[in-house]
Every structure is written in structure tokens, then in C-alpha cells.
Amino acid sequence: MNTNSWLQTIIIAVGVGIAYWQLNRMNVQNKADFTYKVYKDLIKWLEKNKECRNWILKLNEKLKSNFEKWEFDDFLGYFVTIYALKRRKLIDKEMVYDLFSDYLISVYEANDFELKEIIRELREKEKKEDLYIEIEELYKEMKQREQNK
């Protein structure tokens, strides 16, 4: 191989490396943007559902009596979506913890794990053992991350 061939090979390799680096940076940015969009959608939902938002911020009464009235399953739907997107590596897992863990952990643990009991009852009622399994899995992942910090 002559000098020009080696030089061309090196230039091509550097070009491929730069292209890979740029694509990776774009992918990271897209994940961050998408994660933030999901977060903003959740915040908008909470703004429209003030009673639910107030409960989440204060955790001052039982959830079960208001679960259907507040359409709390819509709130949980955000976390089901987050879990699915995270598993497919479409959103940034670090940002997921930073933006959403306070909401999920506090709600899940409120009133001596009332939400866990509500989910158990819904599973029995609807005869779906995997109903809201994503909530439990995401909660476990967030708690593990919280303990590792």
C-alpha cells in the first residue's frame, strides 16, 4: 500500500469516527428532548388536575376515595409510558430519575403504600396480574438508584 492509500484510509477512518460521534451526540440530545417533553406533558396534566396535583404535593388524604374522580389512572399512564420508552432506550434514564422520581416514589409510598394496594385490587378486579407492573418496576428502579446515590 502506498502513502496515499494509507492517508486516504486514515482520513476515512477519522471521518467515520467524527460521524459516529456526531450521531451519538444527536441521539443523546434527542433522548433528553423527548424525556423533557414527557415531563412537560405530565406537568400540564397536573396543572389541569389541580386536586390531584395538590394531593401529590401534600399527600394529606387517602387516594382510594379519589382515584376515579381524579382519573388517577391517567397520572399512572405517564409512568407506564416512561417505563416502556426507557426499556426501549428512547429516553434518558438519568433524566427520568431526576425529573420523575419524586413524583412516583412519594405517591407510591404515601399512606403506607396505598397505591400498591389499589393496584393489587385493580388486578384482582380486572383479572390482569400484570396491570401496572410498569409502575412497580419503575418504582423499584428509582428506589434502587436513590439508595445508590
Short mmCIF file of C-alpha atoms in Angstrom, two decimals:
data_model
loop_
_atom_site.label_atom_id
_atom_site.label_comp_id
_atom_site.label_asym_id
_atom_site.label_seq_id
_atom_site.Cartn_x
_atom_site.Cartn_y
_atom_site.Cartn_z
CA MET A 1 0.00 0.00 0.00
CA ASN A 2 1.41 3.38 -0.92
CA THR A 3 1.41 6.54 1.21
CA ASN A 4 -1.67 7.99 -0.50
CA SER A 5 -3.67 4.84 0.24
CA TRP A 6 -2.71 4.95 3.92
CA LEU A 7 -3.55 8.62 4.11
CA GLN A 8 -6.92 8.04 2.46
CA THR A 9 -7.64 5.19 4.88
CA ILE A 10 -6.77 7.36 7.87
CA ILE A 11 -8.91 10.24 6.58
CA ILE A 12 -11.85 7.90 6.01
CA ALA A 13 -11.43 6.38 9.50
CA VAL A 14 -11.32 9.84 11.09
CA GLY A 15 -14.39 10.88 9.08
CA VAL A 16 -16.30 7.78 10.19
CA GLY A 17 -15.27 8.44 13.79
CA ILE A 18 -16.47 12.04 13.63
CA ALA A 19 -19.75 10.99 12.00
CA TYR A 20 -20.29 8.36 14.70
CA TRP A 21 -19.55 10.89 17.44
CA GLN A 22 -22.00 13.40 15.92
CA LEU A 23 -24.74 10.79 15.55
CA ASN A 24 -24.23 9.71 19.15
CA ARG A 25 -24.47 13.33 20.35
CA MET A 26 -27.67 13.80 18.33
CA ASN A 27 -29.09 10.63 19.85
CA VAL A 28 -28.29 11.82 23.38
CA GLN A 29 -29.89 15.20 22.65
CA ASN A 30 -32.99 13.57 21.16
CA LYS A 31 -33.40 11.38 24.24
CA ALA A 32 -33.07 14.40 26.51
CA ASP A 33 -35.55 16.41 24.44
CA PHE A 34 -38.06 13.56 24.39
CA THR A 35 -37.71 12.96 28.13
CA TYR A 36 -38.30 16.63 28.83
CA LYS A 37 -41.37 16.62 26.56
CA VAL A 38 -42.90 13.77 28.57
CA TYR A 39 -42.12 15.70 31.76
CA LYS A 40 -43.76 18.88 30.42
CA ASP A 41 -46.84 16.85 29.38
CA LEU A 42 -47.09 15.47 32.92
CA ILE A 43 -46.79 18.97 34.41
CA LYS A 44 -49.55 20.22 32.06
CA TRP A 45 -51.77 17.33 33.12
CA LEU A 46 -51.16 18.15 36.77
CA GLU A 47 -51.99 21.82 36.14
CA LYS A 48 -55.34 20.77 34.65
CA ASN A 49 -56.00 18.36 37.53
CA LYS A 50 -55.41 20.66 40.48
CA GLU A 51 -56.98 18.41 43.12
CA CYS A 52 -54.73 15.56 42.10
CA ARG A 53 -51.69 17.85 41.97
CA ASN A 54 -52.47 19.20 45.44
CA TRP A 55 -52.77 15.67 46.79
CA ILE A 56 -49.45 14.69 45.21
CA LEU A 57 -47.76 17.71 46.78
CA LYS A 58 -49.27 17.19 50.24
CA LEU A 59 -50.28 13.51 50.36
CA ASN A 60 -52.76 14.54 53.02
CA GLU A 61 -55.66 12.17 52.44
CA LYS A 62 -56.43 8.73 51.14
CA LEU A 63 -56.03 8.22 47.42
CA LYS A 64 -58.53 5.41 47.06
CA SER A 65 -61.58 7.61 47.63
CA ASN A 66 -60.45 9.94 44.82
CA PHE A 67 -58.77 7.52 42.40
CA GLU A 68 -61.59 7.51 39.84
CA LYS A 69 -62.72 11.10 40.45
CA TRP A 70 -59.23 12.43 39.70
CA GLU A 71 -58.74 9.97 36.83
CA PHE A 72 -55.58 8.93 38.59
CA ASP A 73 -55.04 6.17 36.07
CA ASP A 74 -54.11 8.96 33.61
CA PHE A 75 -51.36 10.05 36.01
CA LEU A 76 -50.12 6.47 36.24
CA GLY A 77 -50.23 6.24 32.46
CA TYR A 78 -47.34 8.69 32.25
CA PHE A 79 -45.19 6.31 34.26
CA VAL A 80 -46.28 3.30 32.20
CA THR A 81 -45.20 5.25 29.12
CA ILE A 82 -41.93 6.31 30.73
CA TYR A 83 -41.14 2.71 31.62
CA ALA A 84 -41.86 1.49 28.09
CA LEU A 85 -39.78 4.25 26.49
CA LYS A 86 -36.95 3.69 28.95
CA ARG A 87 -36.83 -0.03 28.20
CA ARG A 88 -36.53 0.79 24.51
CA LYS A 89 -33.78 3.31 25.31
CA LEU A 90 -35.77 6.15 23.75
CA ILE A 91 -35.49 8.46 26.76
CA ASP A 92 -32.63 9.42 29.04
CA LYS A 93 -32.64 7.20 32.13
CA GLU A 94 -30.73 9.71 34.26
CA MET A 95 -33.24 12.44 33.44
CA VAL A 96 -36.10 10.03 34.16
CA TYR A 97 -34.84 9.62 37.69
CA ASP A 98 -34.11 13.33 38.15
CA LEU A 99 -37.46 14.55 36.79
CA PHE A 100 -39.92 11.85 37.80
CA SER A 101 -38.66 10.00 40.87
CA ASP A 102 -40.03 12.48 43.41
CA TYR A 103 -43.49 12.08 41.93
CA LEU A 104 -43.50 8.31 41.70
CA ILE A 105 -41.69 7.42 44.90
CA SER A 106 -43.71 9.73 47.13
CA VAL A 107 -47.03 8.73 45.56
CA TYR A 108 -46.21 5.03 45.69
CA GLU A 109 -45.18 5.16 49.34
CA ALA A 110 -47.94 7.53 50.50
CA ASN A 111 -50.38 6.36 53.14
CA ASP A 112 -48.44 3.21 53.89
CA PHE A 113 -48.17 2.13 50.22
CA GLU A 114 -51.83 2.75 49.47
CA LEU A 115 -51.19 2.85 45.70
CA LYS A 116 -49.63 -0.61 45.85
CA GLU A 117 -52.82 -1.88 47.47
CA ILE A 118 -55.02 -0.10 44.91
CA ILE A 119 -53.03 -1.72 42.09
CA ARG A 120 -53.41 -5.13 43.74
CA GLU A 121 -57.18 -4.63 43.97
CA LEU A 122 -57.42 -3.48 40.35
CA ARG A 123 -55.52 -6.56 39.24
CA GLU A 124 -57.95 -8.80 41.09
CA LYS A 125 -60.98 -6.91 39.79
CA GLU A 126 -59.82 -6.90 36.17
CA LYS A 127 -58.14 -10.31 36.39
CA LYS A 128 -54.88 -8.92 34.97
CA GLU A 129 -51.87 -9.90 37.03
CA ASP A 130 -49.56 -7.59 35.09
CA LEU A 131 -51.73 -4.46 35.34
CA TYR A 132 -49.46 -1.52 36.23
CA ILE A 133 -46.46 -3.80 36.54
CA GLU A 134 -44.51 -0.94 34.95
CA ILE A 135 -45.32 1.27 37.96
CA GLU A 136 -43.89 -1.28 40.36
CA GLU A 137 -40.81 -1.91 38.24
CA LEU A 138 -40.10 1.78 37.73
CA TYR A 139 -40.59 2.39 41.45
CA LYS A 140 -38.10 -0.38 42.29
CA GLU A 141 -35.55 1.01 39.83
CA MET A 142 -35.93 4.51 41.23
CA LYS A 143 -35.62 3.33 44.83
CA GLN A 144 -32.50 1.35 43.94
CA ARG A 145 -30.99 4.43 42.28
CA GLU A 146 -31.98 6.55 45.29
CA GLN A 147 -30.22 4.16 47.65
CA ASN A 148 -27.11 4.05 45.44
CA LYS A 149 -26.78 7.85 45.41
#
